[in-house]
Amino acid sequence: MPVEELRPQDPAHIGAYRILARLGAGGMGQVYLGRSPGGRLVAVKVIRDEINDRPEALARFRREAATVEAVRSAYTAQLIEASLDSSPYWLATEYVPGPTLRGAVGTSGPFPPDSALRLFAALAEGLAAVHVHGVTHRDLKPQNVILAPQGPQLIDFGIARGLEQTILTRDGMAPGTPGYAAPEVVLRNEVGPAADVFALGATIAYTATGRPPYGTGDAAAVSYRTVHEDIDLEGVRPTLAALIRQCVAKDPAERPAPADVIAHCAVESALATDAHYRSVTRDAEPAPVPVPVSTPPSEPEVGALTRPAGREPEDQVRERAAETVPPGTPDTTPYDAPDHQQRHLARTTRRRGWLAACAVALVVPAAVWLLPEQDSQPPGAAPTTDVSASRPTTKGPAGRPPDHIVNDRVSQDRWTLSDDPEQAAQGMGSCDLASFAGSSPPMDLLSAVSHTTGSDTASVELRPKTAGQGKRPAPYYISVGVRPPHETDRATGRPLRSSVGKGIGFTSKPVDIYSRWSSGGTIKLKYPDDFRAHFGNRTVDAIPVGDDKGDWTVVLYHVEGGPTTYTSVVCNGFHA
């Protein structure tokens, strides 16, 4: 795992262990690289101060320690010591050098098919070893897999649970991570070995494609696609894709057991000898880290947690943490009950949400399906055929839209990348649809925004969910606005680095979302090719994404009349 330098608020010692560096952070706390008095390197996980008083968080932390201690396997790091009776709460496990699977894919790209297949078999064997102890992992994902030289290691058993035990989470709380949590987990909190197999299939999909298996975006949107849409396996070798699809079957009864997965992989050589695997683990030895010069010269009492002299008092650290971590941030991803999923999805497109989510490689496409708010029809219900009665109609001469809309106003709609490092690494963010003024989109409108980090392009797709069902509704015109992070110079078309983007940005020609009613319904727009900025009588070509780094905002505008009569109805975005 990559190491980072210590920060002023970090402790110098935890128990008997001298703290050398940071290894990462999770939903409950920080993980440090520590060294025992005898020189052994360990990974020390410390629960955050602000959740010390939450009984459910402490129960989860104690369960993690008990699980790691109970599961003795070549695929798990062994528990060395834990302090679970009084604050500060921590546990120490053996330090396993090596990158996470997420980090390896982010750095070196997707695994070749044969390498992915060998990893598939190894992780399935790891799950089988965990299940034999009566434990389900419940949060298998790329960042919870360390690629050690001898083979993969499963880490973070924070929400693992015995197979005989009851449902862990409270009402409205689903364990696991969006995109890797199985449909039955998202919908009903039903967790069993089959849910781990689903997460295994999703993890290998990411390994083989370098893309999140069900796209990125708001956690509720990703969960919705996990339940209702197909996994992204574009470009994956057919035989490998077929096995992944078996693992991510919507019905848990249709998924293979880990032993069956191993048999289907039919590998004939060890993963540790695989050329690609060896290349990504070659530099797995821990990097040298400096010992803080401010560390007190005397060793602390065993069990104590101390700060180097001059570091912030704990009350100041907690106050600052409270500024960056909103009160009530859950340890597991919140998710509304099934009959509220679609409303929750719509709400989170209009406000910033703080949702625990996985972090993935930055070089990934971000595909986000957004559903407008709908109170009358839960997801999964049969779609209505008369959708025109529930949506506003387009005004204008003969119902025809203008050729363009004019960038004539200041837009308050703004998408921003999440402040949470793990969410930001996945490309997750949120958008405040500030100018939402009473107009609402058709309840069957779906839209998607996609951008591959590092590329100069983006794409937007629109489609009515009910395309082809019943009579084609009356026209409903949408123009898509793509606004760069900075304002556009009207004379040159270049970004003004000193000015934050305020207008509606570069826009597409208005299009009737029902114009392809009988042919699948999907309308595809390519940025920058299909976009221009219109300032009165002046038109400026759209700039490539790579020309302006930062948070890009994408807004769907309902065009109700002429070129200046439009209203924002859906907001999204991406980070470049």
XYZ file of C-alpha atoms in Angstrom:
576
model
C 0.000 0.000 0.000
C 1.322 3.514 -0.754
C 2.605 5.465 2.222
C 2.077 9.142 2.949
C 3.878 11.448 5.316
C 2.377 12.046 8.732
C 0.325 15.173 9.317
C 0.543 17.477 12.344
C -2.532 15.944 13.978
C -1.287 12.357 13.673
C -0.046 10.503 16.758
C 3.615 9.648 17.270
C 2.824 6.339 19.001
C -0.168 4.032 19.218
C 0.263 1.551 21.986
C 3.824 0.242 21.769
C 4.067 1.034 18.066
C 5.938 4.023 16.694
C 3.906 5.568 13.868
C 5.926 6.068 10.692
C 3.454 7.017 7.967
C -0.126 6.993 6.759
C -1.403 4.050 4.750
C -4.951 5.200 4.051
C -8.316 6.089 5.536
C -11.648 4.326 5.749
C -15.176 5.031 6.878
C -14.294 4.501 10.549
C -10.753 5.719 10.889
C -7.168 6.096 9.785
C -4.673 3.337 8.991
C -1.025 3.913 9.830
C 2.244 2.147 9.171
C 3.747 1.339 12.553
C 6.891 -0.292 13.884
C 7.087 -2.462 16.963
C 9.905 -2.020 19.503
C 11.530 -5.082 17.949
C 11.364 -3.619 14.444
C 8.321 -5.431 12.994
C 6.184 -3.399 10.589
C 2.445 -3.422 11.290
C -0.701 -1.766 9.967
C -2.493 0.068 12.786
C -6.119 1.057 12.336
C -7.461 3.709 14.716
C -11.125 4.610 15.046
C -11.892 8.302 14.533
C -12.479 10.410 17.642
C -15.779 11.796 16.370
C -17.393 8.350 16.197
C -16.026 7.011 19.488
C -19.382 7.613 21.147
C -21.420 5.800 18.514
C -22.239 2.300 19.800
C -22.847 0.873 16.332
C -19.430 2.054 15.126
C -17.665 0.562 18.134
C -19.539 -2.693 17.635
C -18.438 -2.761 14.017
C -14.809 -2.101 14.988
C -14.817 -4.842 17.622
C -16.409 -7.200 15.110
C -13.633 -6.471 12.632
C -11.006 -7.399 15.207
C -12.861 -10.565 16.154
C -13.267 -11.542 12.503
C -9.622 -11.007 11.612
C -8.616 -13.023 14.654
C -11.001 -15.869 13.794
C -10.191 -16.116 10.091
C -6.836 -17.803 9.667
C -6.044 -17.862 5.996
C -3.223 -17.275 3.547
C -5.502 -14.649 1.997
C -5.922 -12.469 5.089
C -3.522 -10.398 7.204
C -3.184 -11.754 10.740
C -4.257 -9.814 13.832
C -1.326 -8.988 16.113
C -2.851 -6.857 18.860
C -5.939 -4.774 19.600
C -7.098 -2.234 22.174
C -10.892 -2.375 22.297
C -11.882 -1.554 25.882
C -11.307 2.193 26.059
C -10.535 5.132 23.803
C -8.458 5.344 21.672
C -9.629 2.148 19.996
C -7.189 0.478 17.621
C -6.075 -2.802 16.153
C -2.765 -3.855 14.626
C -2.383 -6.427 11.871
C 0.637 -7.669 9.985
C 1.750 -5.213 7.328
C 1.346 -6.642 3.837
C 3.483 -4.755 1.284
C 1.961 -4.255 -2.112
C -0.440 -1.992 -3.982
C -4.181 -2.284 -3.710
C -5.922 -3.701 -6.755
C -7.449 -0.296 -7.326
C -4.036 1.345 -7.230
C -2.475 -1.259 -9.527
C -5.172 -0.852 -12.175
C -5.030 2.922 -11.859
C -1.275 2.934 -12.375
C -0.728 0.106 -14.864
C -4.137 -0.187 -16.524
C -6.507 -3.149 -16.773
C -5.161 -6.662 -16.320
C -4.682 -8.792 -19.445
C -7.413 -11.467 -19.712
C -5.231 -14.365 -18.548
C -3.922 -12.366 -15.594
C -7.449 -11.308 -14.642
C -8.541 -14.941 -14.811
C -5.734 -16.023 -12.463
C -6.656 -13.260 -10.027
C -10.303 -14.351 -10.334
C -9.375 -17.856 -9.196
C -7.136 -16.628 -6.377
C -9.765 -14.275 -4.945
C -12.430 -16.975 -5.220
C -10.136 -19.248 -3.228
C -9.687 -16.459 -0.692
C -13.455 -16.083 -0.319
C -13.855 -19.827 0.063
C -11.278 -19.741 2.869
C -13.203 -16.947 4.594
C -16.586 -18.634 4.159
C -15.344 -21.877 5.658
C -14.957 -19.962 8.942
C -18.616 -18.978 8.791
C -17.868 -15.383 7.786
C -18.971 -13.257 4.847
C -16.707 -10.359 3.901
C -19.572 -8.053 2.826
C -17.327 -5.361 1.330
C -15.090 -6.947 -1.292
C -13.919 -4.277 -3.756
C -10.669 -3.269 -5.503
C -9.311 -1.175 -2.642
C -9.879 -4.015 -0.182
C -7.540 -6.309 -2.095
C -3.780 -5.953 -1.596
C -1.605 -7.493 -4.289
C 1.175 -9.019 -2.235
C 4.033 -10.777 -4.078
C 2.860 -14.213 -2.948
C -0.797 -13.567 -3.838
C -3.780 -11.308 -3.052
C -4.817 -10.445 0.500
C -8.329 -9.532 1.610
C -8.465 -6.620 4.026
C -11.008 -4.462 5.871
C -13.428 -6.831 7.524
C -15.179 -3.871 9.144
C -18.653 -5.050 8.161
C -17.946 -8.783 7.961
C -20.524 -10.908 9.718
C -21.011 -14.491 10.768
C -23.308 -16.416 8.451
C -25.633 -17.355 11.307
C -26.029 -13.805 12.576
C -28.876 -11.452 11.821
C -28.955 -8.396 9.598
C -26.357 -5.872 10.659
C -27.623 -2.536 9.449
C -30.406 -0.307 10.604
C -33.428 0.478 8.440
C -32.413 2.466 5.364
C -28.747 1.491 5.662
C -27.175 -0.979 3.250
C -23.801 -2.599 3.923
C -21.102 -2.631 1.284
C -20.101 -0.206 -1.434
C -22.238 1.024 -4.355
C -21.352 -0.854 -7.520
C -20.081 -3.871 -5.578
C -22.955 -4.497 -3.153
C -25.344 -7.098 -4.600
C -28.960 -6.210 -5.473
C -30.358 -8.180 -2.542
C -28.047 -6.244 -0.219
C -29.137 -2.892 -1.639
C -32.833 -3.722 -1.622
C -33.311 -5.941 1.420
C -30.054 -6.050 3.416
C -29.876 -9.768 2.652
C -26.225 -10.722 2.971
C -24.747 -14.150 2.388
C -21.929 -15.901 0.540
C -23.666 -15.195 -2.785
C -23.323 -11.451 -2.137
C -19.559 -11.901 -1.813
C -19.579 -13.721 -5.164
C -21.412 -10.773 -6.727
C -18.762 -8.408 -5.353
C -16.078 -10.737 -6.697
C -17.556 -10.569 -10.201
C -17.815 -6.765 -10.017
C -14.224 -6.544 -8.767
C -12.911 -8.632 -11.655
C -14.967 -6.544 -14.096
C -13.095 -3.500 -12.819
C -9.821 -5.420 -13.058
C -10.443 -6.326 -16.707
C -11.793 -2.959 -17.885
C -10.299 -0.330 -15.592
C -13.820 1.075 -15.240
C -16.262 0.990 -12.315
C -18.569 -1.967 -13.067
C -21.774 0.069 -12.839
C -20.465 3.540 -13.625
C -19.709 6.402 -11.264
C -21.640 9.255 -9.736
C -23.949 9.589 -6.779
C -24.062 6.456 -4.606
C -27.809 6.052 -5.042
C -27.479 6.288 -8.830
C -24.771 3.616 -8.870
C -26.872 1.376 -6.611
C -29.898 1.846 -8.844
C -27.923 0.703 -11.877
C -26.562 -2.260 -9.920
C -30.110 -3.410 -9.250
C -31.640 -2.647 -12.655
C -28.926 -2.348 -15.320
C -26.286 -4.587 -16.897
C -22.666 -4.606 -15.798
C -20.116 -2.842 -18.019
C -18.045 -5.541 -19.748
C -17.331 -3.829 -23.038
C -14.078 -5.128 -24.502
C -13.735 -8.078 -22.099
C -12.812 -11.489 -23.542
C -16.130 -13.373 -24.043
C -15.241 -16.370 -21.861
C -14.125 -14.130 -19.003
C -17.164 -11.886 -19.449
C -19.474 -14.920 -19.305
C -18.055 -16.013 -15.936
C -18.320 -12.481 -14.552
C -21.965 -12.317 -15.658
C -22.683 -15.557 -13.811
C -21.233 -14.050 -10.645
C -23.263 -10.830 -10.917
C -26.589 -12.468 -11.718
C -29.409 -10.433 -10.159
C -30.790 -13.573 -8.491
C -28.335 -14.818 -5.835
C -29.515 -18.400 -6.430
C -28.108 -18.237 -9.965
C -24.575 -17.311 -8.893
C -21.864 -19.970 -8.697
C -20.159 -20.908 -5.439
C -16.495 -19.876 -5.074
C -15.413 -23.469 -5.709
C -17.311 -23.459 -9.005
C -15.672 -20.170 -9.971
C -12.254 -21.709 -9.355
C -13.170 -24.723 -11.480
C -14.408 -22.512 -14.340
C -11.193 -20.460 -14.262
C -9.184 -23.666 -14.809
C -5.867 -21.919 -14.221
C -2.717 -23.978 -14.700
C -0.079 -21.716 -13.159
C 0.320 -19.710 -9.957
C -0.737 -16.081 -9.911
C 2.608 -15.183 -8.305
C 4.358 -16.303 -11.513
C 2.096 -14.284 -13.811
C 4.168 -11.672 -15.675
C 1.663 -8.835 -15.281
C 0.984 -9.619 -11.636
C 4.715 -9.694 -10.921
C 5.153 -6.350 -12.662
C 2.556 -4.590 -10.488
C 3.921 -6.096 -7.263
C 7.611 -5.667 -8.125
C 7.948 -2.544 -5.997
C 5.939 -3.936 -3.119
C 8.640 -3.502 -0.484
C 7.749 -0.649 1.883
C 9.274 2.662 0.935
C 11.537 4.381 3.472
C 9.635 6.915 5.564
C 11.106 9.605 7.770
C 10.767 9.383 11.522
C 9.162 12.621 12.777
C 11.869 14.788 14.361
C 9.357 16.066 16.898
C 8.767 12.608 18.366
C 9.266 12.721 22.155
C 12.475 10.968 23.189
C 10.843 8.759 25.771
C 8.694 5.771 24.935
C 5.060 6.127 26.030
C 3.295 3.803 28.378
C 2.062 0.716 26.537
C -1.493 1.290 25.361
C -1.173 5.054 25.165
C -1.630 7.146 22.044
C 0.534 10.271 21.983
C 1.216 13.206 19.682
C 4.637 14.659 18.922
C 5.322 17.933 20.707
C 3.876 20.902 18.949
C 1.036 19.003 17.258
C -2.518 20.224 17.506
C -4.491 19.581 20.689
C -7.093 16.866 20.263
C -10.019 19.251 20.747
C -8.758 21.404 17.853
C -8.314 18.365 15.667
C -11.871 17.278 16.409
C -13.205 20.747 15.682
C -11.429 20.813 12.325
C -12.554 17.289 11.517
C -16.123 18.340 12.199
C -15.728 21.025 9.546
C -14.806 18.483 6.883
C -16.913 15.491 7.974
C -20.601 16.360 8.277
C -22.363 15.260 11.472
C -24.056 11.918 11.140
C -21.864 10.641 8.320
C -22.711 6.915 8.264
C -20.261 4.030 8.326
C -22.214 2.229 5.644
C -23.768 3.700 2.558
C -27.228 5.098 3.295
C -29.928 3.969 0.942
C -33.642 4.508 1.075
C -36.062 1.638 1.323
C -36.976 0.151 -2.086
C -40.138 2.223 -2.545
C -38.127 5.416 -2.070
C -35.076 4.669 -4.199
C -36.098 6.748 -7.179
C -37.032 9.781 -5.059
C -33.734 9.546 -3.200
C -31.878 9.426 -6.518
C -33.638 12.559 -7.744
C -33.016 14.437 -4.508
C -29.303 13.718 -4.515
C -28.890 15.260 -7.975
C -30.040 18.570 -6.458
C -27.989 18.754 -3.288
C -24.570 17.747 -1.988
C -24.676 14.347 -0.352
C -22.152 12.758 2.015
C -22.170 9.072 1.227
C -19.546 6.459 2.019
C -18.337 5.039 -1.263
C -15.446 3.221 -2.813
C -12.541 4.916 -4.508
C -11.362 3.694 -7.887
C -8.806 4.603 -10.505
C -8.897 8.109 -11.922
C -8.494 6.996 -15.527
C -12.044 5.703 -15.901
C -15.155 6.728 -17.795
C -17.892 8.191 -15.610
C -21.337 7.074 -16.730
C -24.170 8.405 -14.598
C -27.828 7.624 -15.197
C -30.050 10.223 -13.582
C -33.750 9.713 -12.940
C -36.017 12.660 -12.180
C -38.146 12.708 -9.068
C -41.191 10.508 -9.172
C -43.569 9.939 -6.259
C -46.069 7.650 -7.901
C -43.993 4.830 -9.362
C -41.260 2.907 -7.503
C -38.336 1.464 -9.463
C -39.080 -1.906 -10.950
C -42.772 -1.149 -11.427
C -44.310 -1.484 -14.875
C -43.787 1.792 -16.735
C -46.821 3.825 -17.676
C -47.593 4.330 -21.351
C -49.274 7.727 -20.987
C -46.300 9.804 -19.846
C -47.370 13.055 -21.488
C -50.006 13.737 -18.859
C -47.359 13.999 -16.101
C -44.951 16.444 -17.761
C -44.964 20.041 -19.022
C -45.295 20.587 -22.737
C -42.977 22.621 -24.912
C -44.278 26.024 -25.892
C -43.358 27.839 -29.096
C -44.447 28.190 -32.730
C -45.896 24.869 -33.888
C -44.013 23.213 -31.007
C -40.704 23.662 -32.825
C -37.603 24.637 -30.846
C -35.075 27.336 -31.784
C -31.802 26.339 -33.431
C -29.906 27.141 -30.231
C -30.234 28.721 -26.811
C -28.367 31.890 -25.864
C -25.816 32.141 -23.060
C -27.545 35.178 -21.599
C -27.657 34.508 -17.887
C -25.634 33.614 -14.802
C -26.158 29.979 -13.882
C -26.014 28.908 -10.250
C -26.144 25.206 -11.161
C -22.727 23.892 -10.217
C -21.257 20.389 -9.994
C -18.282 19.854 -7.688
C -16.035 16.889 -7.051
C -16.495 15.364 -3.598
C -14.249 16.581 -0.789
C -13.936 12.997 0.405
C -10.689 11.566 -1.061
C -12.172 8.117 -1.649
C -15.248 9.496 -3.407
C -13.135 11.950 -5.390
C -10.887 9.130 -6.592
C -13.973 7.472 -8.082
C -15.052 10.677 -9.792
C -17.993 11.102 -7.434
C -19.429 14.515 -6.750
C -22.707 16.346 -6.387
C -24.605 19.167 -7.998
C -26.767 21.887 -6.510
C -29.502 22.593 -9.031
C -29.759 26.118 -7.671
C -31.839 27.616 -10.490
C -34.491 24.897 -10.315
C -37.601 27.036 -10.598
C -40.613 24.755 -10.682
C -40.121 23.105 -14.066
C -39.708 19.365 -13.780
C -38.484 16.833 -16.366
C -40.619 13.993 -17.695
C -40.609 11.199 -15.150
C -39.396 8.734 -17.796
C -36.306 10.782 -18.792
C -32.942 9.092 -18.340
C -29.648 10.832 -19.035
C -25.992 9.862 -18.871
C -22.756 11.831 -18.751
C -19.487 10.095 -19.623
C -15.896 11.329 -19.556
C -12.612 9.436 -19.455
C -10.098 11.264 -17.305
C -7.254 12.565 -19.430
C -9.257 12.733 -22.666
C -10.460 15.847 -24.499
C -14.002 14.601 -25.017
C -17.167 13.788 -23.130
C -20.501 12.366 -24.180
C -24.100 12.778 -23.125
C -26.913 10.324 -23.754
C -30.636 10.927 -23.400
C -33.453 8.432 -23.632
C -36.998 7.991 -22.383
C -37.304 4.867 -20.278
C -40.650 4.106 -21.911
C -39.420 4.385 -25.525
C -41.535 2.327 -27.902
C -44.305 1.647 -25.388
C -47.610 3.040 -26.474
C -48.197 6.210 -28.413
C -45.287 8.601 -28.894
C -45.723 11.566 -26.518
C -45.788 15.182 -27.609
C -42.320 16.741 -28.164
C -40.229 17.719 -25.158
C -37.112 19.661 -26.157
C -33.823 19.485 -24.276
C -30.618 21.428 -24.855
C -27.572 20.206 -22.955
C -25.251 22.808 -21.472
C -21.620 21.901 -20.710
C -19.866 24.549 -18.639
C -16.067 24.501 -18.132
C -14.575 25.356 -14.745
C -13.623 28.850 -15.973
C -15.466 31.562 -17.865
C -15.074 31.654 -21.650
C -13.492 34.649 -23.368
C -16.107 35.691 -25.922
C -13.462 37.036 -28.297
C -11.097 34.081 -28.363
C -13.200 31.218 -27.004
C -10.431 30.381 -24.536
C -10.905 29.909 -20.771
C -10.270 32.907 -18.528
C -8.240 31.374 -15.709
C -8.992 34.270 -13.376
C -12.772 33.878 -13.614
C -14.997 31.021 -12.480
C -17.508 29.846 -15.082
C -20.810 31.643 -14.579
C -22.828 31.232 -17.771
C -24.594 28.176 -19.137
C -21.494 27.199 -21.106
C -21.423 25.440 -24.471
C -24.804 24.104 -25.515
C -26.221 21.589 -27.957
C -28.974 22.123 -30.490
C -32.333 21.480 -28.768
C -33.623 17.990 -29.486
C -36.921 16.254 -28.831
C -36.187 13.441 -26.375
C -38.960 11.379 -28.018
C -37.594 11.803 -31.555
C -36.320 8.204 -31.623
C -39.322 6.655 -29.965
C -39.476 3.591 -32.209
C -35.724 2.939 -32.505
C -34.601 2.477 -28.911
C -34.929 6.093 -27.910
C -31.248 6.888 -27.238
C -29.911 10.252 -28.369
C -26.117 10.644 -28.234
C -24.255 13.941 -28.138
C -20.489 14.288 -28.384
C -18.587 17.061 -26.662
C -17.013 19.243 -28.048
C -18.220 18.357 -31.593
C -21.941 18.970 -30.989
C -21.605 22.031 -28.756
C -21.226 25.784 -29.249
C -21.515 28.878 -27.056
C -23.990 31.473 -28.348
C -23.575 35.063 -27.135
C -26.234 37.075 -28.936
C -25.066 37.157 -32.565
C -21.658 35.634 -31.789
C -20.989 31.880 -31.779
C -17.887 30.283 -30.229
C -16.738 26.703 -30.759
C -16.512 24.465 -27.703
C -13.051 23.929 -26.244
C -11.572 20.458 -25.634
C -12.010 19.172 -22.096
C -8.253 19.020 -21.618
C -7.947 22.773 -22.164
C -9.587 23.612 -18.832
C -8.838 21.459 -15.791
C -11.295 21.268 -12.926
C -14.982 20.560 -12.263
C -17.198 20.637 -15.348
C -20.954 21.102 -14.948
C -23.498 19.474 -17.268
C -27.093 20.729 -17.178
C -30.179 19.608 -19.098
C -32.281 22.605 -20.106
C -35.969 22.310 -20.989
C -36.413 24.616 -23.995
C -39.904 26.054 -23.677
C -39.939 28.662 -26.419
C -37.362 30.867 -28.092
C -33.575 30.886 -27.629
C -33.842 32.676 -24.272
C -36.715 30.664 -22.845
C -35.294 27.633 -21.098
C -35.180 26.149 -17.601
C -32.638 23.814 -15.984
C -34.163 20.490 -14.937
C -31.262 18.034 -14.358
C -27.701 18.749 -13.232
C -24.599 16.562 -13.259
C -20.910 16.853 -14.085
C -17.414 15.392 -14.134
C -13.853 16.270 -13.117
C -11.116 16.767 -15.696
